[in-house]
mmCIF file of C-alpha atoms in Angstrom:
data_model
loop_
_atom_site.group_PDB
_atom_site.id
_atom_site.type_symbol
_atom_site.label_atom_id
_atom_site.label_comp_id
_atom_site.label_asym_id
_atom_site.label_seq_id
_atom_site.Cartn_x
_atom_site.Cartn_y
_atom_site.Cartn_z
ATOM 1 C CA MET A 1 8.065 19.381 9.193
ATOM 2 C CA GLY A 2 7.459 20.456 5.590
ATOM 3 C CA LEU A 3 6.444 16.956 4.586
ATOM 4 C CA ALA A 4 4.033 16.695 7.531
ATOM 5 C CA LEU A 5 2.461 19.991 6.464
ATOM 6 C CA GLY A 6 2.169 18.593 2.930
ATOM 7 C CA VAL A 7 0.254 15.599 4.254
ATOM 8 C CA VAL A 8 -2.075 17.939 6.171
ATOM 9 C CA ALA A 9 -2.625 20.016 3.014
ATOM 10 C CA ALA A 10 -3.347 16.862 0.982
ATOM 11 C CA ALA A 11 -5.851 15.742 3.626
ATOM 12 C CA GLY A 12 -7.523 19.150 3.357
ATOM 13 C CA LEU A 13 -7.762 18.801 -0.419
ATOM 14 C CA SER A 14 -9.203 15.320 0.016
ATOM 15 C CA LEU A 15 -11.958 16.752 2.243
ATOM 16 C CA LEU A 16 -12.745 19.532 -0.234
ATOM 17 C CA VAL A 17 -12.534 17.953 -3.682
ATOM 18 C CA GLY A 18 -15.186 15.672 -5.126
ATOM 19 C CA ILE A 19 -18.362 15.408 -7.147
ATOM 20 C CA GLN A 20 -20.432 17.066 -4.420
ATOM 21 C CA PRO A 21 -19.050 20.603 -3.976
ATOM 22 C CA VAL A 22 -18.239 21.789 -0.461
ATOM 23 C CA THR A 23 -16.412 24.903 0.701
ATOM 24 C CA PRO A 24 -13.684 25.227 3.336
ATOM 25 C CA ALA A 25 -16.323 26.761 5.629
ATOM 26 C CA ASP A 26 -18.543 23.693 5.106
ATOM 27 C CA VAL A 27 -15.648 21.418 6.119
ATOM 28 C CA VAL A 28 -14.903 23.438 9.250
ATOM 29 C CA LEU A 29 -18.562 23.529 10.285
ATOM 30 C CA ALA A 30 -19.028 19.813 9.626
ATOM 31 C CA LEU A 31 -16.017 18.950 11.774
ATOM 32 C CA THR A 32 -16.687 21.389 14.594
ATOM 33 C CA ALA A 33 -20.466 21.959 14.677
ATOM 34 C CA PRO A 34 -22.377 19.392 12.592
ATOM 35 C CA ALA A 35 -26.058 20.268 12.304
ATOM 36 C CA GLY A 36 -27.433 17.810 9.776
ATOM 37 C CA ARG A 37 -26.728 19.987 6.760
ATOM 38 C CA PRO A 38 -26.234 18.201 3.393
ATOM 39 C CA ALA A 39 -22.610 19.335 3.380
ATOM 40 C CA ASP A 40 -22.139 17.804 6.837
ATOM 41 C CA ALA A 41 -23.163 14.402 5.521
ATOM 42 C CA VAL A 42 -20.798 14.673 2.550
ATOM 43 C CA VAL A 43 -17.864 15.630 4.750
ATOM 44 C CA LEU A 44 -18.478 13.314 7.699
ATOM 45 C CA TYR A 45 -19.736 10.174 5.965
ATOM 46 C CA LEU A 46 -17.888 10.315 2.632
ATOM 47 C CA ARG A 47 -14.811 12.527 2.701
ATOM 48 C CA VAL A 48 -13.531 11.902 6.258
ATOM 49 C CA PRO A 49 -13.538 8.068 6.012
ATOM 50 C CA ARG A 50 -12.051 8.232 2.512
ATOM 51 C CA THR A 51 -9.309 10.604 3.630
ATOM 52 C CA ALA A 52 -8.512 8.526 6.716
ATOM 53 C CA ALA A 53 -8.380 5.359 4.617
ATOM 54 C CA GLY A 54 -5.990 7.059 2.190
ATOM 55 C CA LEU A 55 -3.734 8.187 5.034
ATOM 56 C CA LEU A 56 -3.619 4.745 6.620
ATOM 57 C CA ALA A 57 -3.273 2.695 3.439
ATOM 58 C CA GLY A 58 -0.670 5.046 1.938
ATOM 59 C CA ALA A 59 1.431 5.082 5.111
ATOM 60 C CA GLY A 60 1.211 1.293 5.358
ATOM 61 C CA LEU A 61 2.269 0.748 1.749
ATOM 62 C CA GLY A 62 5.147 3.239 1.949
ATOM 63 C CA LEU A 63 6.461 1.691 5.148
ATOM 64 C CA ALA A 64 6.042 -1.876 3.842
ATOM 65 C CA GLY A 65 7.993 -0.963 0.711
ATOM 66 C CA ALA A 66 10.867 0.539 2.699
ATOM 67 C CA VAL A 67 11.115 -2.542 4.937
ATOM 68 C CA ALA A 68 10.905 -4.911 1.953
ATOM 69 C CA GLN A 69 13.683 -3.080 0.098
ATOM 70 C CA GLY A 70 15.850 -2.982 3.210
ATOM 71 C CA LEU A 71 15.252 -6.653 3.940
ATOM 72 C CA THR A 72 16.052 -7.914 0.444
ATOM 73 C CA ARG A 73 18.577 -5.154 -0.402
ATOM 74 C CA ASN A 74 16.633 -4.907 -3.614
ATOM 75 C CA PRO A 75 15.510 -1.512 -4.987
ATOM 76 C CA LEU A 76 12.667 -3.224 -6.900
ATOM 77 C CA ALA A 77 11.230 -5.002 -3.843
ATOM 78 C CA GLY A 78 7.955 -3.186 -3.275
ATOM 79 C CA PRO A 79 5.063 -5.202 -1.843
ATOM 80 C CA GLU A 80 3.395 -5.218 -5.256
ATOM 81 C CA VAL A 81 6.538 -6.572 -6.965
ATOM 82 C CA LEU A 82 6.930 -9.290 -4.313
ATOM 83 C CA GLY A 83 3.356 -10.474 -4.881
ATOM 84 C CA VAL A 84 2.279 -9.379 -1.388
ATOM 85 C CA ASN A 85 -0.522 -7.106 -2.575
ATOM 86 C CA GLY A 86 -1.712 -9.698 -5.103
ATOM 87 C CA GLY A 87 -1.742 -12.454 -2.484
ATOM 88 C CA ALA A 88 -3.614 -10.291 0.000
ATOM 89 C CA ALA A 89 -6.167 -9.244 -2.640
ATOM 90 C CA PHE A 90 -6.770 -12.805 -3.823
ATOM 91 C CA ALA A 91 -7.252 -14.143 -0.290
ATOM 92 C CA GLY A 92 -9.415 -11.163 0.679
ATOM 93 C CA LEU A 93 -11.635 -11.727 -2.363
ATOM 94 C CA VAL A 94 -12.006 -15.404 -1.500
ATOM 95 C CA ALA A 95 -12.924 -14.487 2.094
ATOM 96 C CA MET A 96 -15.477 -11.827 1.144
ATOM 97 C CA ALA A 97 -17.006 -13.366 -1.954
ATOM 98 C CA LEU A 98 -16.771 -17.125 -1.538
ATOM 99 C CA VAL A 99 -16.553 -17.673 2.229
ATOM 100 C CA GLY A 100 -18.892 -14.793 3.072
ATOM 101 C CA VAL A 101 -16.659 -13.072 5.639
ATOM 102 C CA GLY A 102 -17.920 -9.499 6.014
ATOM 103 C CA PRO A 103 -16.183 -7.164 8.486
ATOM 104 C CA LEU A 104 -12.595 -6.125 7.883
ATOM 105 C CA GLY A 105 -11.643 -7.690 11.226
ATOM 106 C CA GLY A 106 -12.562 -11.042 9.678
ATOM 107 C CA TYR A 107 -11.214 -10.919 6.150
ATOM 108 C CA VAL A 108 -8.044 -9.019 7.044
ATOM 109 C CA TRP A 109 -6.703 -12.296 8.474
ATOM 110 C CA PHE A 110 -7.231 -13.866 5.062
ATOM 111 C CA CYS A 111 -5.314 -10.942 3.554
ATOM 112 C CA PHE A 112 -2.433 -11.572 5.951
ATOM 113 C CA ALA A 113 -2.400 -15.269 5.076
ATOM 114 C CA GLY A 114 -2.512 -14.556 1.326
ATOM 115 C CA ALA A 115 0.253 -11.957 1.611
ATOM 116 C CA ALA A 116 2.461 -14.299 3.650
ATOM 117 C CA LEU A 117 1.961 -17.243 1.293
ATOM 118 C CA ALA A 118 2.679 -15.136 -1.784
ATOM 119 C CA LEU A 119 5.811 -13.606 -0.242
ATOM 120 C CA GLY A 120 6.995 -17.036 0.914
ATOM 121 C CA ALA A 121 6.471 -18.449 -2.575
ATOM 122 C CA VAL A 122 8.399 -15.579 -4.203
ATOM 123 C CA LEU A 123 11.358 -15.906 -1.841
ATOM 124 C CA ALA A 124 11.405 -19.710 -2.202
ATOM 125 C CA ILE A 125 11.353 -19.530 -6.001
ATOM 126 C CA ALA A 126 14.002 -16.796 -6.062
ATOM 127 C CA SER A 127 16.259 -18.757 -3.685
ATOM 128 C CA ALA A 128 16.399 -21.778 -5.984
ATOM 129 C CA GLY A 129 19.706 -22.257 -7.805
ATOM 130 C CA ARG A 130 23.361 -21.762 -6.905
ATOM 131 C CA ASP A 131 23.427 -17.971 -6.812
ATOM 132 C CA GLY A 132 20.518 -17.682 -4.360
ATOM 133 C CA ALA A 133 17.927 -14.922 -4.264
ATOM 134 C CA THR A 134 19.477 -12.192 -6.403
ATOM 135 C CA PRO A 135 17.546 -8.931 -6.893
ATOM 136 C CA VAL A 136 16.714 -9.826 -10.500
ATOM 137 C CA LYS A 137 15.464 -13.299 -9.536
ATOM 138 C CA ILE A 138 13.328 -11.836 -6.738
ATOM 139 C CA ALA A 139 11.756 -9.348 -9.145
ATOM 140 C CA MET A 140 11.116 -12.031 -11.783
ATOM 141 C CA ALA A 141 9.658 -14.479 -9.247
ATOM 142 C CA GLY A 142 7.456 -11.691 -7.873
ATOM 143 C CA ALA A 143 6.214 -10.830 -11.353
ATOM 144 C CA ALA A 144 5.397 -14.486 -12.063
ATOM 145 C CA VAL A 145 3.537 -15.016 -8.762
ATOM 146 C CA SER A 146 1.673 -11.719 -9.178
ATOM 147 C CA ALA A 147 0.597 -12.683 -12.694
ATOM 148 C CA LEU A 148 -0.640 -16.064 -11.454
ATOM 149 C CA LEU A 149 -2.614 -14.473 -8.618
ATOM 150 C CA PHE A 150 -4.095 -11.889 -10.985
ATOM 151 C CA SER A 151 -5.208 -14.671 -13.317
ATOM 152 C CA LEU A 152 -6.803 -16.623 -10.468
ATOM 153 C CA THR A 153 -8.543 -13.491 -9.189
ATOM 154 C CA SER A 154 -9.849 -12.690 -12.672
ATOM 155 C CA ALA A 155 -11.055 -16.268 -13.126
ATOM 156 C CA ILE A 156 -13.128 -15.989 -9.943
ATOM 157 C CA VAL A 157 -14.756 -12.617 -10.602
ATOM 158 C CA LEU A 158 -15.338 -13.016 -14.340
ATOM 159 C CA ARG A 159 -17.389 -16.196 -13.899
ATOM 160 C CA ASP A 160 -19.880 -14.342 -11.703
ATOM 161 C CA HIS A 161 -21.311 -11.034 -12.971
ATOM 162 C CA ASP A 162 -22.756 -10.043 -9.575
ATOM 163 C CA LEU A 163 -19.447 -10.769 -7.911
ATOM 164 C CA PHE A 164 -17.648 -8.666 -10.515
ATOM 165 C CA GLU A 165 -20.007 -5.732 -9.936
ATOM 166 C CA ARG A 166 -19.556 -5.926 -6.158
ATOM 167 C CA PHE A 167 -15.769 -6.042 -6.110
ATOM 168 C CA ARG A 168 -14.555 -4.442 -9.344
ATOM 169 C CA PHE A 169 -13.615 -1.131 -7.703
ATOM 170 C CA TRP A 170 -11.869 -2.807 -4.755
ATOM 171 C CA LEU A 171 -9.899 -5.060 -7.120
ATOM 172 C CA VAL A 172 -8.344 -2.125 -8.989
ATOM 173 C CA GLY A 173 -7.584 -0.229 -5.783
ATOM 174 C CA SER A 174 -10.184 2.191 -4.471
ATOM 175 C CA LEU A 175 -10.972 4.344 -1.447
ATOM 176 C CA THR A 176 -14.622 4.926 -2.383
ATOM 177 C CA ARG A 177 -15.963 2.045 -0.283
ATOM 178 C CA ALA A 178 -14.144 3.147 2.873
ATOM 179 C CA ASP A 179 -16.354 3.894 5.848
ATOM 180 C CA LEU A 180 -15.529 4.786 9.427
ATOM 181 C CA PRO A 181 -15.947 1.250 10.889
ATOM 182 C CA ILE A 182 -13.513 -0.153 8.308
ATOM 183 C CA VAL A 183 -11.005 2.599 9.045
ATOM 184 C CA LEU A 184 -11.260 2.133 12.810
ATOM 185 C CA GLN A 185 -10.824 -1.631 12.507
ATOM 186 C CA ALA A 186 -7.695 -1.131 10.407
ATOM 187 C CA VAL A 187 -5.994 1.197 12.915
ATOM 188 C CA PRO A 188 -4.768 -1.461 15.422
ATOM 189 C CA PHE A 189 -3.317 -3.648 12.666
ATOM 190 C CA LEU A 190 -1.488 -0.763 11.002
ATOM 191 C CA ALA A 191 -0.308 0.572 14.379
ATOM 192 C CA ALA A 192 1.181 -2.825 15.261
ATOM 193 C CA GLY A 193 2.874 -3.103 11.877
ATOM 194 C CA THR A 194 4.229 0.440 12.150
ATOM 195 C CA VAL A 195 5.714 -0.123 15.614
ATOM 196 C CA LEU A 196 7.342 -3.355 14.447
ATOM 197 C CA ALA A 197 8.724 -1.739 11.277
ATOM 198 C CA LEU A 198 10.173 1.286 13.098
ATOM 199 C CA ALA A 199 11.810 -1.020 15.663
ATOM 200 C CA LEU A 200 13.695 -2.672 12.786
ATOM 201 C CA ALA A 201 15.388 0.521 11.588
ATOM 202 C CA ARG A 202 18.817 -0.033 13.165
ATOM 203 C CA PRO A 203 18.902 -3.825 12.545
ATOM 204 C CA LEU A 204 18.126 -3.143 8.856
ATOM 205 C CA ASP A 205 21.050 -0.715 8.697
ATOM 206 C CA ALA A 206 23.298 -3.356 10.248
ATOM 207 C CA ALA A 207 22.004 -6.052 7.870
ATOM 208 C CA ALA A 208 22.902 -3.848 4.899
ATOM 209 C CA LEU A 209 26.568 -4.436 5.809
ATOM 210 C CA GLY A 210 26.228 -8.213 5.489
ATOM 211 C CA ASP A 211 25.218 -10.963 7.910
ATOM 212 C CA ASP A 212 28.675 -11.369 9.487
ATOM 213 C CA THR A 213 29.059 -7.654 10.157
ATOM 214 C CA ALA A 214 25.477 -7.488 11.408
ATOM 215 C CA ARG A 215 26.186 -10.247 13.938
ATOM 216 C CA SER A 216 29.309 -8.435 15.113
ATOM 217 C CA LEU A 217 27.130 -5.366 15.734
ATOM 218 C CA GLY A 218 24.682 -7.369 17.835
ATOM 219 C CA ALA A 219 21.981 -7.980 15.227
ATOM 220 C CA ARG A 220 20.363 -11.390 14.724
ATOM 221 C CA PRO A 221 19.807 -11.833 10.974
ATOM 222 C CA ALA A 222 17.311 -14.713 11.232
ATOM 223 C CA LEU A 223 15.161 -12.836 13.763
ATOM 224 C CA LEU A 224 15.424 -9.696 11.639
ATOM 225 C CA ARG A 225 14.197 -11.501 8.512
ATOM 226 C CA GLY A 226 11.236 -13.035 10.345
ATOM 227 C CA SER A 227 10.275 -9.730 11.941
ATOM 228 C CA ALA A 228 10.655 -7.791 8.692
ATOM 229 C CA ILE A 229 8.518 -10.293 6.784
ATOM 230 C CA ALA A 230 5.857 -10.055 9.504
ATOM 231 C CA ALA A 231 5.910 -6.240 9.284
ATOM 232 C CA VAL A 232 5.554 -6.280 5.474
ATOM 233 C CA VAL A 233 2.711 -8.805 5.617
ATOM 234 C CA VAL A 234 0.768 -6.886 8.294
ATOM 235 C CA LEU A 235 1.268 -3.440 6.716
ATOM 236 C CA ALA A 236 0.647 -4.404 3.093
ATOM 237 C CA GLY A 237 -2.099 -6.893 4.001
ATOM 238 C CA THR A 238 -4.048 -4.308 6.003
ATOM 239 C CA ALA A 239 -3.558 -1.613 3.360
ATOM 240 C CA THR A 240 -4.878 -4.003 0.710
ATOM 241 C CA ALA A 241 -7.856 -4.937 2.894
ATOM 242 C CA VAL A 242 -8.735 -1.238 3.217
ATOM 243 C CA ALA A 243 -8.032 0.010 -0.307
ATOM 244 C CA GLY A 244 -7.519 -3.009 -2.549
ATOM 245 C CA PRO A 245 -4.266 -3.835 -4.361
ATOM 246 C CA VAL A 246 -2.782 -0.377 -5.000
ATOM 247 C CA GLY A 247 0.473 -0.568 -6.946
ATOM 248 C CA PHE A 248 3.659 1.522 -7.198
ATOM 249 C CA VAL A 249 3.270 3.394 -3.870
ATOM 250 C CA GLY A 250 5.282 0.822 -1.920
ATOM 251 C CA LEU A 251 7.823 0.580 -4.723
ATOM 252 C CA VAL A 252 8.477 4.225 -5.552
ATOM 253 C CA VAL A 253 7.995 6.027 -2.219
ATOM 254 C CA PRO A 254 11.057 4.539 -0.414
ATOM 255 C CA HIS A 255 13.285 5.772 -3.258
ATOM 256 C CA ALA A 256 11.979 9.300 -2.745
ATOM 257 C CA ALA A 257 12.515 8.967 1.009
ATOM 258 C CA ARG A 258 16.140 7.891 0.487
ATOM 259 C CA ALA A 259 16.673 10.775 -1.939
ATOM 260 C CA LEU A 260 15.483 13.182 0.762
ATOM 261 C CA ALA A 261 17.067 11.637 3.857
ATOM 262 C CA GLY A 262 19.903 9.351 2.787
ATOM 263 C CA PRO A 263 20.112 5.587 3.289
ATOM 264 C CA ALA A 264 19.682 5.345 7.099
ATOM 265 C CA HIS A 265 16.456 3.492 7.895
ATOM 266 C CA VAL A 266 15.959 5.562 11.048
ATOM 267 C CA ARG A 267 15.028 8.423 8.714
ATOM 268 C CA VAL A 268 13.837 6.475 5.651
ATOM 269 C CA LEU A 269 11.093 4.505 7.433
ATOM 270 C CA PRO A 270 9.115 7.421 8.947
ATOM 271 C CA LEU A 271 9.605 9.476 5.775
ATOM 272 C CA SER A 272 8.279 6.583 3.684
ATOM 273 C CA ALA A 273 5.143 6.456 5.834
ATOM 274 C CA LEU A 274 4.535 10.191 5.394
ATOM 275 C CA LEU A 275 5.295 10.148 1.662
ATOM 276 C CA GLY A 276 3.093 7.100 1.137
ATOM 277 C CA ALA A 277 0.144 8.857 2.761
ATOM 278 C CA LEU A 278 0.841 12.021 0.730
ATOM 279 C CA VAL A 279 1.147 10.199 -2.606
ATOM 280 C CA LEU A 280 -1.976 8.076 -2.132
ATOM 281 C CA LEU A 281 -4.096 11.045 -1.062
ATOM 282 C CA LEU A 282 -2.934 13.149 -4.018
ATOM 283 C CA ALA A 283 -3.493 10.245 -6.427
ATOM 284 C CA ASP A 284 -7.042 9.886 -5.089
ATOM 285 C CA VAL A 285 -7.706 13.627 -5.455
ATOM 286 C CA VAL A 286 -6.397 13.574 -9.035
ATOM 287 C CA GLY A 287 -8.701 10.640 -9.780
ATOM 288 C CA ARG A 288 -11.718 12.644 -8.611
ATOM 289 C CA VAL A 289 -11.112 15.581 -10.976
ATOM 290 C CA VAL A 290 -9.347 14.261 -14.064
ATOM 291 C CA LEU A 291 -12.471 12.817 -15.756
ATOM 292 C CA ARG A 292 -15.282 14.704 -14.073
ATOM 293 C CA PRO A 293 -18.096 13.891 -13.425
ATOM 294 C CA GLU A 294 -16.745 10.326 -13.342
ATOM 295 C CA GLU A 295 -14.063 9.214 -10.894
ATOM 296 C CA VAL A 296 -10.903 7.269 -11.698
ATOM 297 C CA GLN A 297 -10.059 4.817 -8.921
ATOM 298 C CA VAL A 298 -6.899 5.481 -6.934
ATOM 299 C CA GLY A 299 -5.298 2.206 -8.044
ATOM 300 C CA VAL A 300 -5.399 3.460 -11.642
ATOM 301 C CA THR A 301 -4.105 6.967 -10.934
ATOM 302 C CA ALA A 302 -1.327 5.613 -8.678
ATOM 303 C CA ALA A 303 -0.204 3.329 -11.495
ATOM 304 C CA VAL A 304 -0.329 6.137 -14.090
ATOM 305 C CA LEU A 305 1.675 8.455 -11.839
ATOM 306 C CA GLY A 306 4.038 5.758 -10.548
ATOM 307 C CA ALA A 307 4.922 3.965 -13.788
ATOM 308 C CA PRO A 308 7.059 6.814 -15.236
ATOM 309 C CA VAL A 309 8.924 7.102 -11.941
ATOM 310 C CA PHE A 310 9.532 3.349 -11.965
ATOM 311 C CA LEU A 311 10.900 3.512 -15.513
ATOM 312 C CA TYR A 312 13.133 6.414 -14.482
ATOM 313 C CA LEU A 313 14.526 4.323 -11.635
ATOM 314 C CA LEU A 314 15.225 1.473 -14.023
ATOM 315 C CA ARG A 315 17.095 3.815 -16.398
ATOM 316 C CA ARG A 316 19.198 5.218 -13.562
ATOM 317 C CA ARG A 317 20.528 1.781 -12.593
ATOM 318 C CA ARG A 318 22.476 -0.676 -14.647
ATOM 319 C CA VAL A 319 20.975 -4.163 -14.766
ATOM 320 C CA GLY A 320 23.967 -5.474 -12.841
ATOM 321 C CA ASP A 321 23.204 -3.090 -9.983
ATOM 322 C CA LEU A 322 19.662 -4.428 -9.508
#
């Protein structure tokens, strides 16, 4: 309950804070009795879509990270580490900039395809060798694939100045371009991914005991892996389509959820969704005020806030535990 109230408070801050000043009374009037006032336009056409996009993208990234870590039994397996965000961003850029696909309902399929291909490549590379896909090999393969995708993305945008100007904010992770049609188109995809992810809670707990034990408990490891990969691709792919490749949220948030609720995925998955929404909204609010009158994009603030937490997690675990 407290966490849900925190998300509501963060959404309220997101509606209030920004370059154009509005008061709590302005927000209430805009939401309940809009009358064409300047403050109404700020709230309804700028702050509401941005806040909704932050809620959806943050929840999707937090949930995708929790599923990815449960699937791989790897504490470093966030969607950004596995190359999922990078693959989705690269394919989305190709769809929007080079193929000319406009609405989110069109290019989100490219994001799914890019996310799936990147994740497949990481798992295939990490599985090579006698010892299979160890946590360290997964993290290293993810870093290599992410670096390659970043280089390819940079090569595309840097050769075209107009293209760079159009997509530079999206490529660093941003909620500023969110509008209501984009948010509404993202809802069915994120809802489907959320339902699938939550349905995997008990099978993920069983899989944590090993494949043989999982089978004895009625789980089907191959079906679980396929379903979990589909959930990660849909959740992270849609979040990237909405907000660009935002890092660290999917990696760090599940650790906080486990610290609050223990290891059971029945509790970790919904908490990760709530915490993801809370963290992304607060990171966006911080980005609006830290360098006023300019704004720092949410992908930058999330990285600045998430990197120390990531380093703390690394220091808490021995290399052999990863």
